C-alpha atoms as a printed R data frame, in Angstrom:
    type eleno elety resid chain resno       x      y      z
1   ATOM     1    CA   ALA     A     1 -87.576 -6.766 10.330
2   ATOM     2    CA   SER     A     2 -85.781 -3.556 11.152
3   ATOM     3    CA   GLN     A     3 -87.142 -1.355 13.877
4   ATOM     4    CA   ALA     A     4 -86.564  2.169 15.189
5   ATOM     5    CA   GLN     A     5 -88.187  2.804 18.543
6   ATOM     6    CA   PHE     A     6 -88.147  5.521 21.176
7   ATOM     7    CA   ILE     A     7 -87.428  3.881 24.509
8   ATOM     8    CA   SER     A     8 -89.290  6.785 26.089
9   ATOM     9    CA   CYS     A     9 -91.399  9.481 24.472
10  ATOM    10    CA   PRO     A    10 -92.704 11.715 27.274
11  ATOM    11    CA   ILE     A    11 -94.022 14.344 24.779
12  ATOM    12    CA   SER     A    12 -94.620 17.246 27.165
13  ATOM    13    CA   LEU     A    13 -93.446 15.807 30.457
14  ATOM    14    CA   SER     A    14 -90.058 15.874 32.065
15  ATOM    15    CA   PRO     A    15 -88.671 12.657 33.589
16  ATOM    16    CA   ALA     A    16 -90.182 13.830 36.890
17  ATOM    17    CA   GLY     A    17 -93.654 13.750 35.289
18  ATOM    18    CA   GLN     A    18 -94.090 17.520 35.253
19  ATOM    19    CA   PRO     A    19 -94.535 19.812 32.219
20  ATOM    20    CA   PHE     A    20 -91.253 20.985 30.743
21  ATOM    21    CA   CYS     A    21 -90.256 24.493 31.802
22  ATOM    22    CA   MET     A    22 -88.002 26.806 29.859
23  ATOM    23    CA   HIS     A    23 -84.350 25.787 30.130
24  ATOM    24    CA   ASP     A    24 -85.148 22.322 31.540
25  ATOM    25    CA   ARG     A    25 -82.902 19.629 30.126
26  ATOM    26    CA   ALA     A    26 -84.832 17.190 27.947
27  ATOM    27    CA   SER     A    27 -83.407 13.793 27.045
28  ATOM    28    CA   TYR     A    28 -84.787 11.037 24.815
29  ATOM    29    CA   GLN     A    29 -83.411  7.633 23.912
30  ATOM    30    CA   CYS     A    30 -83.925  5.498 20.813
31  ATOM    31    CA   ARG     A    31 -82.981  1.965 19.822
32  ATOM    32    CA   VAL     A    32 -82.535  0.542 16.337
33  ATOM    33    CA   ASP     A    33 -82.725 -3.196 15.633
34  ATOM    34    CA   SER     A    34 -81.686 -5.087 12.476
35  ATOM    35    CA   ALA     A    35 -79.970 -2.096 10.885
36  ATOM    36    CA   ASP     A    36 -76.391 -0.822 10.948
37  ATOM    37    CA   THR     A    37 -77.076  2.920 11.269
38  ATOM    38    CA   LEU     A    38 -79.125  5.108 13.623
39  ATOM    39    CA   GLU     A    39 -80.007  8.657 12.573
40  ATOM    40    CA   TRP     A    40 -81.545 11.435 14.668
41  ATOM    41    CA   ARG     A    41 -83.523 14.204 12.952
42  ATOM    42    CA   VAL     A    42 -85.245 17.255 14.450
43  ATOM    43    CA   TYR     A    43 -88.062 19.118 12.687
44  ATOM    44    CA   ASN     A    44 -89.682 22.412 13.667
45  ATOM    45    CA   ALA     A    45 -93.446 23.099 13.770
46  ATOM    46    CA   THR     A    46 -93.572 23.621  9.985
47  ATOM    47    CA   GLU     A    47 -91.802 20.264  9.418
48  ATOM    48    CA   TYR     A    48 -88.559 21.971  8.350
49  ATOM    49    CA   LEU     A    49 -85.538 19.751  9.013
50  ATOM    50    CA   LEU     A    50 -83.332 21.614 11.497
51  ATOM    51    CA   GLY     A    51 -80.522 19.095 11.555
52  ATOM    52    CA   SER     A    52 -79.472 15.496 11.940
53  ATOM    53    CA   SER     A    53 -76.857 13.244 13.484
54  ATOM    54    CA   MET     A    54 -75.926  9.753 12.281
55  ATOM    55    CA   TYR     A    55 -74.140  6.782 13.864
56  ATOM    56    CA   GLY     A    56 -73.064  4.058 11.439
57  ATOM    57    CA   PRO     A    57 -70.610  1.170 11.220
58  ATOM    58    CA   GLY     A    58 -67.347  1.916 13.002
59  ATOM    59    CA   ALA     A    59 -68.831  4.471 15.419
60  ATOM    60    CA   SER     A    60 -67.633  4.079 19.004
61  ATOM    61    CA   VAL     A    61 -69.703  4.047 22.180
62  ATOM    62    CA   GLY     A    62 -69.452  7.460 23.810
63  ATOM    63    CA   THR     A    63 -69.225  9.325 20.504
64  ATOM    64    CA   ILE     A    64 -70.930 12.687 20.990
65  ATOM    65    CA   LYS     A    65 -72.202 14.790 18.093
66  ATOM    66    CA   SER     A    66 -73.967 18.142 17.962
67  ATOM    67    CA   PHE     A    67 -76.123 19.906 15.420
68  ATOM    68    CA   GLY     A    68 -77.762 23.285 15.366
69  ATOM    69    CA   ILE     A    69 -77.106 25.279 18.492
70  ATOM    70    CA   ASP     A    70 -79.257 23.146 20.764
71  ATOM    71    CA   PHE     A    71 -78.974 19.409 20.154
72  ATOM    72    CA   THR     A    72 -76.400 16.876 21.346
73  ATOM    73    CA   THR     A    73 -76.481 13.147 20.630
74  ATOM    74    CA   ASN     A    74 -74.546 10.368 22.336
75  ATOM    75    CA   LEU     A    75 -73.998  6.792 21.162
76  ATOM    76    CA   THR     A    76 -74.541  4.407 24.090
77  ATOM    77    CA   SER     A    77 -74.561  0.981 22.370
78  ATOM    78    CA   THR     A    78 -73.196 -0.243 19.031
79  ATOM    79    CA   GLY     A    79 -74.409 -3.827 19.257
80  ATOM    80    CA   SER     A    80 -77.789 -5.072 18.278
81  ATOM    81    CA   PRO     A    81 -79.611 -2.928 19.146
82  ATOM    82    CA   ILE     A    82 -77.862  0.372 18.446
83  ATOM    83    CA   ILE     A    83 -78.877  2.819 21.192
84  ATOM    84    CA   SER     A    84 -78.392  6.574 21.274
85  ATOM    85    CA   ASP     A    85 -79.798  9.497 23.182
86  ATOM    86    CA   ILE     A    86 -80.461 13.106 22.281
87  ATOM    87    CA   ALA     A    87 -80.446 15.950 24.798
88  ATOM    88    CA   PHE     A    88 -81.219 19.652 24.720
89  ATOM    89    CA   ARG     A    89 -82.309 22.560 26.902
90  ATOM    90    CA   VAL     A    90 -85.941 23.577 26.359
91  ATOM    91    CA   LYS     A    91 -86.216 26.948 24.599
92  ATOM    92    CA   PRO     A    92 -89.370 29.024 23.890
93  ATOM    93    CA   TYR     A    93 -89.046 28.554 20.121
94  ATOM    94    CA   MET     A    94 -89.191 24.752 20.404
95  ATOM    95    CA   ILE     A    95 -92.996 24.653 20.443
96  ATOM    96    CA   ASN     A    96 -94.264 21.635 18.487
97  ATOM    97    CA   TYR     A    97 -90.869 20.291 17.461
98  ATOM    98    CA   THR     A    98 -90.686 16.653 16.359
99  ATOM    99    CA   LEU     A    99 -87.825 14.287 17.146
100 ATOM   100    CA   GLU     A   100 -87.279 11.458 14.683
101 ATOM   101    CA   CYS     A   101 -85.179  8.318 15.030
102 ATOM   102    CA   ARG     A   102 -84.423  6.339 11.879
103 ATOM   103    CA   ALA     A   103 -82.974  2.891 11.205
104 ATOM   104    CA   LEU     A   104 -80.846  2.927  8.040
105 ATOM   105    CA   ARG     A   105 -78.807  0.564  5.905
106 ATOM   106    CA   SER     A   106 -75.444  2.300  5.434
107 ATOM   107    CA   ILE     A   107 -74.652  0.877  1.986
108 ATOM   108    CA   ASN     A   108 -77.253  3.072  0.287
109 ATOM   109    CA   ASN     A   109 -78.797  5.015  3.204
110 ATOM   110    CA   ASP     A   110 -82.093  3.165  2.744
111 ATOM   111    CA   THR     A   111 -84.534  4.050  5.512
112 ATOM   112    CA   LEU     A   112 -85.683  0.767  7.038
113 ATOM   113    CA   ALA     A   113 -87.840  2.100  9.895
114 ATOM   114    CA   THR     A   114 -88.761  5.411 11.524
115 ATOM   115    CA   ASP     A   115 -90.227  6.444 14.875
116 ATOM   116    CA   THR     A   116 -91.238  9.972 15.842
117 ATOM   117    CA   CYS     A   117 -91.851 11.717 19.130
118 ATOM   118    CA   PRO     A   118 -93.593 15.104 19.182
119 ATOM   119    CA   PHE     A   119 -92.138 17.549 21.681
120 ATOM   120    CA   VAL     A   120 -94.767 19.849 23.151
121 ATOM   121    CA   ILE     A   121 -94.004 22.471 25.779
122 ATOM   122    CA   GLY     A   122 -96.672 22.263 28.481
């Protein structure tokens, strides 16, 4: 079965275990198994889709993509699993954002699995 899974979902804590402060750099990583495409999505507090980034067949390790003015994604593994990370600087307007990682089938963009990680500023 296909799976999309955050490798870490600290919610409101930085890697050092402290609450995120404004302008801290936040980074999350996701892995997708038994699918050929990984997609990142970011939603605001009202569940409005702010943007997305997709890595499918033929993408190369090290490929960096950006969306919006804040979010950068990086492809770190194209094998099975596909692994990618998303990074951004914490801004005051990011209260209650949700990060979503999706496993897709590229032929018809079928969503096979989804994992979410709420981002809460402490």
